[in-house]
Tab-separated table of C-alpha atoms in Angstrom:
chain	number	residue	atom	x	y	z
A	16	MET	CA	-21.812	9.346	-37.536
A	17	SER	CA	-24.610	7.240	-36.078
A	18	ARG	CA	-26.365	8.176	-32.871
A	19	ALA	CA	-25.214	4.938	-31.235
A	20	ARG	CA	-21.579	5.727	-31.947
A	21	MET	CA	-21.973	9.303	-30.702
A	22	GLY	CA	-23.640	7.959	-27.567
A	23	ARG	CA	-20.762	5.571	-26.904
A	24	ARG	CA	-18.231	8.345	-27.318
A	25	LYS	CA	-20.135	10.602	-24.936
A	26	LEU	CA	-20.213	7.767	-22.425
A	27	LEU	CA	-16.476	7.240	-22.756
A	28	VAL	CA	-15.643	10.928	-22.395
A	29	THR	CA	-17.933	11.222	-19.361
A	30	VAL	CA	-16.355	8.222	-17.652
A	31	VAL	CA	-12.810	9.466	-18.353
A	32	ILE	CA	-13.591	12.912	-16.914
A	33	PHE	CA	-15.097	11.198	-13.878
A	34	VAL	CA	-11.908	9.172	-13.455
A	35	MET	CA	-9.634	12.206	-13.803
A	36	VAL	CA	-11.533	13.990	-11.055
A	37	GLY	CA	-12.466	10.934	-9.001
A	38	CYS	CA	-9.070	9.246	-8.580
A	39	PRO	CA	-7.341	12.167	-6.808
A	40	SER	CA	-10.508	12.985	-4.866
A	41	LEU	CA	-11.000	9.427	-3.618
A	42	ALA	CA	-7.316	9.103	-2.756
A	43	TRP	CA	-7.549	12.336	-0.723
A	44	MET	CA	-10.698	11.190	1.045
A	45	ALA	CA	-9.118	7.812	1.778
A	46	ARG	CA	-6.099	9.102	3.642
A	47	PRO	CA	-6.033	8.319	7.354
A	48	GLY	CA	-5.729	11.235	9.784
A	49	PHE	CA	-2.332	12.780	10.291
A	50	ARG	CA	-2.583	12.093	14.006
A	51	SER	CA	-2.032	8.651	15.442
A	52	PHE	CA	-4.739	6.128	14.619
A	53	THR	CA	-5.090	5.646	18.378
A	54	GLY	CA	-5.978	9.297	18.855
A	55	GLN	CA	-2.813	10.090	20.799
A	56	LYS	CA	-0.844	13.264	20.287
A	57	SER	CA	2.446	12.940	18.488
A	58	SER	CA	4.486	13.649	21.655
A	59	GLU	CA	2.784	10.744	23.429
A	60	VAL	CA	3.517	8.383	20.541
A	61	VAL	CA	7.158	9.437	20.438
A	62	ARG	CA	7.417	8.819	24.187
A	63	TRP	CA	5.852	5.366	23.769
A	64	ARG	CA	8.306	4.550	21.022
A	65	GLN	CA	11.249	5.595	23.158
A	66	LEU	CA	10.050	3.331	25.981
A	67	GLN	CA	8.914	0.326	23.976
A	68	VAL	CA	11.262	-0.094	20.987
A	69	PRO	CA	14.309	-2.105	22.121
A	70	GLN	CA	17.799	-1.033	21.167
A	71	ALA	CA	18.377	-4.237	19.229
A	72	THR	CA	15.448	-3.335	17.019
A	73	GLN	CA	16.970	0.034	16.228
A	74	ALA	CA	20.037	-1.783	14.946
A	75	ASP	CA	17.923	-4.183	12.922
A	76	ASN	CA	16.155	-1.269	11.266
A	77	SER	CA	19.394	0.361	10.155
A	78	GLU	CA	19.166	-1.607	6.904
A	79	LEU	CA	16.830	-0.123	4.343
A	80	ALA	CA	16.431	-1.265	0.757
A	81	GLY	CA	18.941	-4.052	1.094
A	82	GLY	CA	21.243	-2.585	3.716
A	83	THR	CA	21.328	1.196	3.415
A	84	ALA	CA	22.181	2.627	6.811
A	85	LEU	CA	19.790	5.283	8.082
A	86	ALA	CA	22.046	7.335	10.298
A	87	THR	CA	20.348	10.408	11.700
A	88	GLU	CA	23.038	12.738	10.420
A	89	THR	CA	22.611	11.509	6.846
A	90	PRO	CA	21.182	14.314	4.684
A	91	LYS	CA	17.630	13.766	3.543
A	92	LYS	CA	17.650	13.042	-0.193
A	93	ALA	CA	14.081	11.999	-0.849
A	94	THR	CA	11.334	14.578	-1.412
A	95	VAL	CA	7.569	14.322	-1.413
A	96	MET	CA	7.548	14.472	-5.213
A	97	SER	CA	10.317	11.907	-5.757
A	98	THR	CA	8.704	9.541	-3.249
A	99	GLY	CA	5.299	9.902	-4.898
A	100	VAL	CA	6.797	9.263	-8.329
A	101	ALA	CA	8.651	6.173	-7.087
A	102	LEU	CA	5.512	4.796	-5.421
A	103	ALA	CA	3.357	5.427	-8.490
A	104	LYS	CA	5.899	3.810	-10.809
A	105	GLY	CA	6.204	0.840	-8.470
A	106	MET	CA	2.478	0.221	-8.911
A	107	LEU	CA	2.422	0.695	-12.687
A	108	GLY	CA	3.886	-2.316	-14.396
A	109	SER	CA	2.651	-4.894	-16.838
A	110	GLY	CA	-0.370	-5.580	-14.604
A	111	ALA	CA	-2.006	-2.318	-15.653
A	112	LEU	CA	-2.168	-3.576	-19.246
A	113	SER	CA	-4.217	-6.631	-18.261
A	114	LEU	CA	-6.968	-4.774	-16.384
A	115	SER	CA	-9.184	-4.416	-19.457
A	116	ALA	CA	-9.003	-8.179	-19.994
A	117	GLY	CA	-9.900	-8.668	-16.338
A	118	ALA	CA	-12.951	-6.460	-16.778
A	119	ALA	CA	-13.890	-8.260	-19.996
A	120	ALA	CA	-13.937	-11.508	-18.031
A	121	PHE	CA	-17.200	-10.481	-16.368
A	122	THR	CA	-18.848	-7.959	-18.713
A	123	HIS	CA	-19.055	-6.788	-22.314
A	124	THR	CA	-21.708	-4.130	-21.793
A	125	SER	CA	-21.584	-0.360	-21.436
A	126	GLN	CA	-23.325	-0.617	-18.056
A	127	GLY	CA	-20.702	-3.141	-16.942
A	128	LEU	CA	-18.014	-0.646	-17.925
A	129	GLY	CA	-19.488	1.741	-15.380
A	130	VAL	CA	-19.461	-0.986	-12.710
A	131	ALA	CA	-15.830	-1.837	-13.499
A	132	THR	CA	-14.939	1.850	-13.184
A	133	LEU	CA	-16.569	2.063	-9.753
A	134	ILE	CA	-14.772	-1.126	-8.672
A	135	ILE	CA	-11.327	0.135	-9.643
A	136	LEU	CA	-11.944	3.545	-8.059
A	137	GLY	CA	-13.083	1.857	-4.856
A	138	MET	CA	-9.999	-0.375	-4.817
A	139	THR	CA	-7.812	2.686	-5.394
A	140	MET	CA	-9.379	4.322	-2.345
A	141	LEU	CA	-9.012	1.241	-0.116
A	142	SER	CA	-5.465	0.535	-1.245
A	143	GLY	CA	-4.395	4.125	-0.599
A	144	TYR	CA	-5.979	3.967	2.852
A	145	THR	CA	-4.244	0.724	3.850
A	146	PHE	CA	-0.951	1.927	2.356
A	147	GLN	CA	-1.017	4.890	4.742
A	148	MET	CA	-1.967	2.516	7.575
A	149	VAL	CA	1.308	0.648	7.017
A	150	ALA	CA	3.186	3.970	7.092
A	151	GLU	CA	1.522	4.845	10.415
A	152	SER	CA	2.610	1.504	11.861
A	153	SER	CA	6.145	2.169	10.624
A	154	ALA	CA	6.062	5.602	12.265
A	155	ASP	CA	4.934	4.148	15.592
A	156	THR	CA	7.490	1.329	15.630
A	157	GLY	CA	10.399	2.997	13.857
A	158	ALA	CA	10.729	-0.045	11.593
A	159	GLY	CA	12.222	0.485	8.167
A	160	ASP	CA	10.831	-2.515	6.325
A	161	PHE	CA	7.610	-4.490	6.131
A	162	GLY	CA	8.903	-7.494	8.067
A	163	ASN	CA	10.175	-5.497	11.050
A	164	THR	CA	6.979	-3.449	11.126
A	165	TRP	CA	4.981	-6.667	11.413
A	166	ALA	CA	7.382	-8.135	13.999
A	167	GLN	CA	7.039	-5.147	16.334
A	168	SER	CA	3.299	-4.715	15.912
A	169	VAL	CA	1.985	-8.283	15.572
A	170	GLY	CA	4.801	-10.520	16.783
A	171	LYS	CA	8.262	-11.788	15.897
A	172	SER	CA	7.133	-15.406	15.728
A	173	THR	CA	5.133	-14.716	12.559
A	174	ALA	CA	7.500	-12.179	10.977
A	175	TRP	CA	8.377	-14.762	8.335
A	176	LEU	CA	4.885	-14.423	6.828
A	177	PRO	CA	5.133	-10.829	5.527
A	178	ARG	CA	8.718	-11.375	4.442
A	179	MET	CA	7.663	-14.436	2.482
A	180	ALA	CA	4.722	-12.598	0.909
A	181	VAL	CA	6.773	-9.573	-0.161
A	182	GLY	CA	9.699	-11.714	-1.277
A	183	ILE	CA	7.653	-14.169	-3.348
A	184	MET	CA	5.602	-11.495	-5.087
A	185	SER	CA	8.666	-9.317	-5.746
A	186	PHE	CA	10.561	-12.313	-7.136
A	187	THR	CA	7.617	-13.273	-9.365
A	188	THR	CA	7.162	-9.695	-10.577
A	189	CYS	CA	10.857	-9.352	-11.413
A	190	THR	CA	10.772	-12.610	-13.395
A	191	VAL	CA	7.701	-11.464	-15.342
A	192	TYR	CA	9.350	-8.099	-16.017
A	193	ALA	CA	12.491	-9.851	-17.291
A	194	MET	CA	10.376	-11.947	-19.671
A	195	ILE	CA	8.573	-8.887	-20.998
A	196	LEU	CA	11.835	-6.986	-21.439
A	197	ALA	CA	13.399	-9.869	-23.348
A	198	ASP	CA	10.383	-10.306	-25.665
A	199	LEU	CA	9.861	-6.610	-26.411
A	200	THR	CA	13.542	-5.756	-26.864
A	201	SER	CA	14.168	-8.758	-29.095
A	202	SER	CA	11.106	-7.917	-31.192
A	203	ILE	CA	12.151	-4.284	-31.615
A	204	LEU	CA	15.742	-5.178	-32.505
A	205	GLN	CA	14.645	-7.790	-35.046
A	206	THR	CA	12.310	-5.252	-36.660
A	207	CYS	CA	15.194	-2.801	-36.945
A	208	LEU	CA	17.456	-5.430	-38.496
A	209	ALA	CA	14.751	-6.356	-41.004
A	210	ALA	CA	14.783	-2.757	-42.199
A	211	LEU	CA	18.609	-2.861	-42.519
A	212	PRO	CA	19.548	-5.949	-44.591
A	213	ALA	CA	23.256	-5.101	-44.354
A	214	LEU	CA	23.164	-5.959	-40.644
A	215	GLY	CA	21.563	-9.366	-41.159
A	216	ALA	CA	24.611	-11.115	-39.672
A	217	LEU	CA	23.661	-9.724	-36.261
A	218	LYS	CA	20.300	-11.495	-36.223
A	219	PRO	CA	21.433	-14.424	-33.976
A	220	PHE	CA	22.600	-11.915	-31.371
A	221	VAL	CA	19.174	-10.269	-31.029
A	222	ALA	CA	17.294	-13.484	-30.312
A	223	ARG	CA	15.431	-13.691	-27.017
A	224	THR	CA	18.138	-15.402	-24.930
A	225	PRO	CA	21.122	-13.194	-25.936
A	226	THR	CA	18.946	-10.124	-25.541
A	227	LEU	CA	17.935	-11.084	-22.007
A	228	ILE	CA	21.542	-11.793	-21.040
A	229	GLY	CA	22.670	-8.441	-22.409
A	230	LEU	CA	19.874	-6.563	-20.654
A	231	THR	CA	20.603	-8.291	-17.353
A	232	VAL	CA	24.345	-7.566	-17.392
A	233	PHE	CA	24.502	-4.114	-18.935
A	234	VAL	CA	21.174	-2.493	-17.977
A	235	LEU	CA	19.421	-4.167	-15.051
A	236	LEU	CA	22.504	-4.816	-12.923
A	237	PRO	CA	23.591	-1.126	-12.715
A	238	LEU	CA	20.011	-0.103	-11.892
A	239	CYS	CA	19.613	-2.782	-9.210
A	240	LEU	CA	22.855	-1.830	-7.456
A	241	ALA	CA	21.216	1.438	-6.371
A	242	GLU	CA	21.421	2.020	-2.607
A	243	ASP	CA	18.073	3.750	-2.043
A	244	PHE	CA	14.790	4.710	-3.710
A	245	SER	CA	15.673	8.365	-4.284
A	246	SER	CA	18.466	7.415	-6.691
A	247	LEU	CA	15.776	5.935	-8.965
A	248	ALA	CA	13.705	9.137	-9.082
A	249	PHE	CA	14.803	10.073	-12.601
A	250	THR	CA	14.219	6.624	-14.094
A	251	SER	CA	10.915	6.400	-12.256
A	252	THR	CA	9.844	9.697	-13.806
A	253	LEU	CA	10.625	8.389	-17.297
A	254	GLY	CA	8.722	5.186	-16.619
A	255	LEU	CA	5.767	7.124	-15.245
A	256	ALA	CA	5.767	9.376	-18.314
A	257	ALA	CA	5.635	6.257	-20.485
A	258	CYS	CA	2.627	4.998	-18.526
A	259	ALA	CA	0.897	8.365	-18.910
A	260	TYR	CA	1.476	8.194	-22.669
A	261	LEU	CA	-0.100	4.730	-22.790
A	262	ALA	CA	-3.167	5.986	-20.949
A	263	LEU	CA	-3.582	9.023	-23.205
A	264	PHE	CA	-2.915	7.001	-26.359
A	265	SER	CA	-5.489	4.344	-25.485
A	266	ILE	CA	-8.092	7.034	-24.748
A	267	TRP	CA	-7.298	8.768	-28.040
A	268	ARG	CA	-7.731	5.560	-30.014
A	269	ALA	CA	-11.015	4.846	-28.233
A	270	VAL	CA	-12.371	8.321	-28.990
A	271	ASP	CA	-11.242	8.648	-32.616
A	272	GLY	CA	-13.082	5.466	-33.628
A	273	SER	CA	-10.139	3.954	-35.518
A	274	TYR	CA	-10.961	0.482	-34.213
A	275	LEU	CA	-14.729	0.694	-34.504
A	276	PRO	CA	-16.431	-1.030	-37.482
A	277	GLY	CA	-15.536	1.045	-40.532
A	278	GLY	CA	-12.454	2.565	-38.872
A	279	LYS	CA	-9.080	2.505	-40.605
A	280	PHE	CA	-7.587	-0.068	-38.192
A	281	PHE	CA	-10.656	-2.236	-37.655
A	282	ARG	CA	-9.688	-4.905	-40.219
A	283	LEU	CA	-5.975	-4.642	-39.424
A	284	ALA	CA	-6.281	-5.422	-35.714
A	285	PRO	CA	-4.868	-8.859	-34.723
A	286	TYR	CA	-8.016	-9.496	-32.670
A	287	THR	CA	-11.253	-8.240	-34.175
A	288	PRO	CA	-12.633	-5.431	-31.965
A	289	CYS	CA	-16.045	-6.175	-30.491
A	290	PRO	CA	-17.848	-2.953	-29.463
A	291	LEU	CA	-19.762	-2.887	-26.205
A	292	CYS	CA	-23.483	-3.539	-26.240
A	293	GLY	CA	-26.383	-2.857	-23.910
A	294	ALA	CA	-27.159	-5.183	-21.005
A	295	ARG	CA	-30.181	-7.463	-21.245
A	296	GLU	CA	-30.050	-8.788	-17.681
A	297	LEU	CA	-28.216	-8.139	-14.424
A	298	ASN	CA	-25.804	-11.013	-15.027
A	299	ASP	CA	-24.459	-9.116	-18.056
A	300	ILE	CA	-23.430	-6.230	-15.783
A	301	VAL	CA	-21.988	-7.935	-12.712
A	302	ASN	CA	-21.426	-11.593	-11.818
A	303	PRO	CA	-19.009	-13.755	-9.780
A	304	ARG	CA	-16.377	-13.466	-12.530
A	305	ALA	CA	-15.830	-9.892	-11.331
A	306	LEU	CA	-13.538	-11.484	-8.725
A	307	ILE	CA	-11.024	-12.061	-11.524
A	308	PHE	CA	-11.014	-8.306	-12.074
A	309	LEU	CA	-10.649	-7.667	-8.335
A	310	SER	CA	-7.715	-10.055	-8.210
A	311	SER	CA	-6.045	-8.178	-11.062
A	312	ILE	CA	-6.478	-4.849	-9.270
A	313	SER	CA	-5.113	-6.251	-6.002
A	314	THR	CA	-2.029	-7.404	-7.868
A	315	ALA	CA	-1.577	-3.953	-9.413
A	316	TYR	CA	-1.878	-2.147	-6.062
A	317	MET	CA	-0.051	-4.545	-3.726
A	318	ASN	CA	3.075	-2.393	-3.448
A	319	HIS	CA	2.557	-1.977	0.305
A	320	GLY	CA	5.938	-3.532	1.026
A	321	MET	CA	7.481	-0.213	-0.037
A	322	ALA	CA	5.610	1.836	2.578
A	323	PRO	CA	7.921	1.474	5.620
A	324	ALA	CA	11.138	1.954	3.638
A	325	THR	CA	9.942	4.986	1.701
A	326	PHE	CA	8.351	6.531	4.802
A	327	GLN	CA	11.568	6.294	6.813
A	328	GLU	CA	13.672	7.513	3.899
A	329	LEU	CA	11.434	10.517	3.287
A	330	ASN	CA	11.205	11.515	6.948
A	331	ARG	CA	14.659	11.095	8.460
A	332	GLY	CA	14.820	13.325	11.519
A	333	VAL	CA	11.289	14.688	10.933
A	334	GLU	CA	8.650	14.783	13.687
A	335	ARG	CA	6.093	12.002	13.401
A	336	SER	CA	3.018	14.131	12.692
A	337	GLU	CA	4.862	16.184	10.071
A	338	GLY	CA	6.286	13.010	8.554
A	339	LEU	CA	2.851	11.443	8.196
A	340	ARG	CA	1.518	14.640	6.651
A	341	ARG	CA	4.305	14.728	4.068
A	342	TYR	CA	3.963	11.025	3.334
A	343	ALA	CA	0.190	11.324	2.951
A	344	LEU	CA	0.794	13.894	0.208
A	345	ALA	CA	3.152	11.470	-1.550
A	346	VAL	CA	0.608	8.637	-1.229
A	347	LEU	CA	-2.148	10.922	-2.506
A	348	GLY	CA	-0.151	11.808	-5.600
A	349	ALA	CA	0.994	8.218	-6.176
A	350	PHE	CA	-2.445	6.627	-5.954
A	351	GLY	CA	-4.047	9.496	-7.853
A	352	LEU	CA	-1.650	8.995	-10.771
A	353	ALA	CA	-1.700	5.195	-10.623
A	354	GLY	CA	-5.480	5.170	-10.299
A	355	PHE	CA	-5.913	7.428	-13.321
A	356	VAL	CA	-3.525	5.412	-15.529
A	357	CYS	CA	-4.949	2.008	-14.523
A	358	THR	CA	-8.549	3.134	-14.872
A	359	ALA	CA	-7.944	4.893	-18.182
A	360	LEU	CA	-6.260	1.815	-19.648
A	361	MET	CA	-9.066	-0.423	-18.413
A	362	ILE	CA	-11.816	1.838	-19.783
A	363	ALA	CA	-10.168	2.470	-23.137
A	364	GLY	CA	-9.213	-1.177	-23.678
A	365	LEU	CA	-12.655	-2.536	-22.825
A	366	TYR	CA	-14.450	0.205	-24.766
A	367	THR	CA	-12.285	-0.251	-27.876
A	368	PHE	CA	-12.057	-4.050	-28.084
A	369	GLY	CA	-14.898	-5.303	-25.878
A	370	ASP	CA	-14.777	-8.880	-24.657
A	371	ASN	CA	-12.307	-9.752	-27.428
A	372	VAL	CA	-9.511	-7.797	-25.730
A	373	ASN	CA	-6.244	-9.695	-25.320
A	374	GLY	CA	-4.486	-10.006	-21.951
A	375	LEU	CA	-1.689	-7.634	-22.994
A	376	LEU	CA	-3.540	-4.541	-24.174
A	377	LEU	CA	-0.976	-3.343	-26.720
A	378	SER	CA	-1.110	-6.648	-28.602
A	379	ASN	CA	-4.645	-5.695	-29.718
A	380	TYR	CA	-3.512	-2.733	-31.792
A	381	ALA	CA	-2.616	-3.013	-35.458
A	382	GLY	CA	1.011	-3.423	-36.454
A	383	THR	CA	0.697	-0.421	-38.795
A	384	ASP	CA	-0.477	1.812	-35.930
A	385	LEU	CA	2.613	3.976	-35.342
A	386	ALA	CA	1.217	5.425	-32.134
A	387	ALA	CA	0.859	1.872	-30.805
A	388	ALA	CA	4.498	1.207	-31.741
A	389	LEU	CA	5.471	4.160	-29.561
A	390	GLY	CA	3.277	2.635	-26.887
A	391	LYS	CA	5.345	-0.552	-27.008
A	392	MET	CA	8.453	1.539	-26.469
A	393	GLY	CA	6.638	3.104	-23.551
A	394	VAL	CA	5.911	-0.328	-22.077
A	395	LEU	CA	9.568	-1.209	-22.482
A	396	LEU	CA	10.608	1.908	-20.554
A	397	SER	CA	7.917	1.414	-17.934
A	398	VAL	CA	8.900	-2.188	-17.222
A	399	LEU	CA	12.614	-1.399	-17.397
A	400	PHE	CA	12.402	1.349	-14.791
A	401	GLY	CA	9.864	-0.513	-12.674
A	402	PHE	CA	12.133	-3.537	-12.350
A	403	PRO	CA	14.596	-1.957	-9.848
A	404	LEU	CA	11.785	-0.783	-7.550
A	405	ASN	CA	10.393	-4.310	-7.215
A	406	PHE	CA	13.907	-5.690	-6.974
A	407	LEU	CA	14.615	-3.435	-3.995
A	408	LEU	CA	11.732	-5.025	-2.110
A	409	LEU	CA	13.135	-8.488	-2.801
A	410	ARG	CA	16.622	-7.452	-1.740
A	411	THR	CA	15.318	-5.870	1.460
A	412	GLU	CA	13.624	-9.056	2.648
A	413	VAL	CA	16.534	-11.334	1.732
A	414	ALA	CA	19.055	-8.936	3.327
A	415	ALA	CA	17.006	-8.915	6.526
A	416	ILE	CA	17.187	-12.714	6.695
A	417	VAL	CA	20.907	-12.856	5.890
A	418	SER	CA	21.787	-10.122	8.394
A	419	LYS	CA	20.371	-12.195	11.270
A	420	THR	CA	23.193	-14.715	10.858
A	421	ARG	CA	25.998	-12.590	9.379
A	422	GLY	CA	25.293	-9.191	10.885
A	423	GLN	CA	24.832	-5.975	8.943
A	424	LEU	CA	26.028	-6.283	5.354
A	425	ASP	CA	28.735	-3.988	4.030
A	426	GLN	CA	28.651	-2.420	0.582
A	427	ASN	CA	30.498	-5.227	-1.172
A	428	GLU	CA	28.254	-7.863	0.413
A	429	ARG	CA	25.159	-5.934	-0.634
A	430	ARG	CA	26.418	-5.771	-4.202
A	431	LEU	CA	27.170	-9.480	-4.197
A	432	LEU	CA	23.689	-10.190	-2.850
A	433	SER	CA	22.106	-7.962	-5.505
A	434	SER	CA	24.009	-9.712	-8.279
A	435	GLY	CA	22.972	-13.153	-7.022
A	436	LEU	CA	19.306	-12.207	-6.695
A	437	LEU	CA	19.264	-10.644	-10.147
A	438	LEU	CA	20.696	-13.837	-11.610
A	439	ALA	CA	18.068	-15.881	-9.753
A	440	THR	CA	15.208	-13.812	-11.187
A	441	ALA	CA	16.629	-13.837	-14.721
A	442	LEU	CA	17.227	-17.589	-14.973
A	443	PRO	CA	13.518	-18.589	-14.967
A	444	ALA	CA	12.870	-15.945	-17.622
A	445	LEU	CA	15.298	-17.743	-19.942
A	446	VAL	CA	13.180	-20.888	-20.094
A	447	LEU	CA	9.634	-19.791	-19.236
A	448	LYS	CA	7.275	-18.221	-21.755
A	449	ASP	CA	4.187	-17.596	-19.652
A	450	ILE	CA	3.620	-17.653	-15.880
A	451	GLY	CA	0.374	-15.715	-15.986
A	452	VAL	CA	-1.599	-18.372	-14.097
A	453	VAL	CA	1.074	-18.584	-11.394
A	454	GLN	CA	1.184	-14.806	-11.049
A	455	ALA	CA	-2.614	-14.520	-10.857
A	456	THR	CA	-2.866	-17.281	-8.251
A	457	LEU	CA	-0.099	-15.842	-6.087
A	458	GLY	CA	-1.629	-12.399	-6.510
A	459	ALA	CA	-4.979	-13.614	-5.227
A	460	ILE	CA	-3.335	-14.991	-2.084
A	461	PHE	CA	-0.563	-12.552	-1.248
A	462	GLY	CA	-2.161	-9.505	-2.855
A	463	SER	CA	-5.133	-9.728	-0.502
A	464	TYR	CA	-2.789	-10.303	2.429
A	465	LEU	CA	-0.516	-7.328	1.686
A	466	VAL	CA	-3.290	-4.880	0.756
A	467	PHE	CA	-5.953	-5.732	3.352
A	468	ILE	CA	-4.985	-8.251	6.025
A	469	ALA	CA	-1.475	-7.159	7.011
A	470	PRO	CA	-2.244	-3.419	7.463
A	471	ALA	CA	-5.287	-4.248	9.605
A	472	ALA	CA	-3.313	-6.745	11.706
A	473	MET	CA	-0.488	-4.236	12.297
A	474	SER	CA	-2.933	-1.540	13.352
A	475	ARG	CA	-4.755	-3.876	15.726
A	476	GLY	CA	-1.521	-5.240	17.174
A	477	LEU	CA	-0.232	-1.788	18.095
A	478	ARG	CA	-3.512	-0.833	19.738
A	479	LYS	CA	-3.427	-3.983	21.848
A	480	GLN	CA	0.146	-3.309	22.935
A	481	LYS	CA	-0.880	0.161	24.150
A	482	ARG	CA	-4.150	-1.142	25.603
A	483	LEU	CA	-6.136	1.560	23.829
A	484	ARG	CA	-9.671	1.143	22.579
A	485	ASN	CA	-10.974	2.710	19.429
A	486	ARG	CA	-14.306	1.227	18.373
A	487	GLY	CA	-14.369	2.865	14.954
A	488	ARG	CA	-10.851	1.749	14.105
A	489	SER	CA	-11.591	-1.751	15.382
A	490	VAL	CA	-14.553	-2.061	12.987
A	491	VAL	CA	-12.391	-0.880	10.081
A	492	GLU	CA	-9.697	-3.426	10.943
A	493	VAL	CA	-12.195	-6.300	11.087
A	494	LEU	CA	-13.827	-5.282	7.801
A	495	LEU	CA	-10.477	-4.981	6.028
A	496	ALA	CA	-9.317	-8.385	7.294
A	497	ALA	CA	-12.618	-10.019	6.312
A	498	CYS	CA	-12.453	-8.392	2.878
A	499	GLY	CA	-8.906	-9.665	2.369
A	500	VAL	CA	-9.737	-13.229	3.382
A	501	THR	CA	-12.868	-13.319	1.218
A	502	LEU	CA	-11.221	-11.859	-1.883
A	503	GLY	CA	-8.180	-14.087	-1.444
A	504	LEU	CA	-10.119	-17.338	-1.154
A	505	LEU	CA	-12.626	-16.584	-3.889
A	506	GLY	CA	-9.946	-15.221	-6.216
A	507	LEU	CA	-7.833	-18.326	-5.625
A	508	VAL	CA	-10.721	-20.664	-6.437
A	509	ILE	CA	-11.704	-18.814	-9.606
A	510	ASN	CA	-8.118	-18.531	-10.895
A	511	LEU	CA	-7.530	-22.236	-10.283
A	512	ARG	CA	-10.747	-23.122	-12.111
A	513	ARG	CA	-9.634	-20.973	-15.057
A	514	SER	CA	-6.313	-22.792	-15.238
A	515	LEU	CA	-7.898	-26.264	-15.265
């Protein structure tokens, strides 16, 4: 083995170890304090909530995840572990597989790989911090969804903005997931039929359209009729295990050299692997195209719409300070796991295939690579079990709008609403083949809003209502809002230029 190849492997192993240690550590460092962000004691915050939150709001917040009543006598189902698993799985979808392509958009050097690793670790830290900020706002207002949290902290007149952001991104994500499910399932079924000639008559029934219809009716509909997040804990665990397998598999393939020149899969890969090289100038390491990578990460981590619902579900009847402590542990575990998987996939994909990496990481591996075939099954499971979690966000926002005119929805009405929304997300998937540009553009706008701007605005709004000054927190809020606006505008411009 050449010294250059040994050096690249040492670099990869070092970076992976750094990620394994750094993701949980950064997530732990990023958590906000367990006390109120205003510095008040928990008893004072509870008293403020009792005085300030109107009774009508308490009724509005009785719908969680599309109408689940949160009565105080209801036994607490969710646990710290199940909540953390659900949050992590909600963040790990198809977007994680495109991170290596996002990194390849601005670098193809080993030094650039280090920069990309620092960027994704930093975004993991910031996203975990702002996620907990949303939970703190939910704790102070008692709101059980993102829209109500904004309405009580910033203002009811603009409550449509967060609902629109969460609804649009959840709808888009569900449509993309449906497309991926249809393509992967149809491909797997057709491969199985090719190996069994006697079943050739079934081939028309495993085409893309019949497969999507069957998945929607017999698989997705039962999952999406779930009443709360805790009922998805088992499926979320399976999906998370599939994501962990993908991360470990990609690292294994990067380390064993199978796709390096002379490796057994090098000539069999659909896209010729292009190993990383050394940087000759600063522009080879970091440049404005890194904003494409930042936009991809924002899209992967913009699951902040889940924070109020999962916080309230985890901490029914629990004191505020204890609830924030328990939720911080769930957020720590979720962002630690999601950060490790996303970073590992990005590192391994960029290291293995260089700037020739395809947008969907698994499509780069050879068809004869059996471990990659298992990885495709893992993607199928991951997307399948991630679909209901994103669907719940969509249903929550639509149910909140419908309940304003019809009142609180009963069980049959919630099921009818779920069925209609599922049909609405599946129909575009029947005719569309690729909405990557649309997803990236919407992610640049609403991802920055949900991850940076909205949490800062909620925090600032609550402090103004209580007429409390906190100079340090005020600086953090301004920096987060400025970061969100800058990343959103620049990401939008760059994504639009790429599409033209």
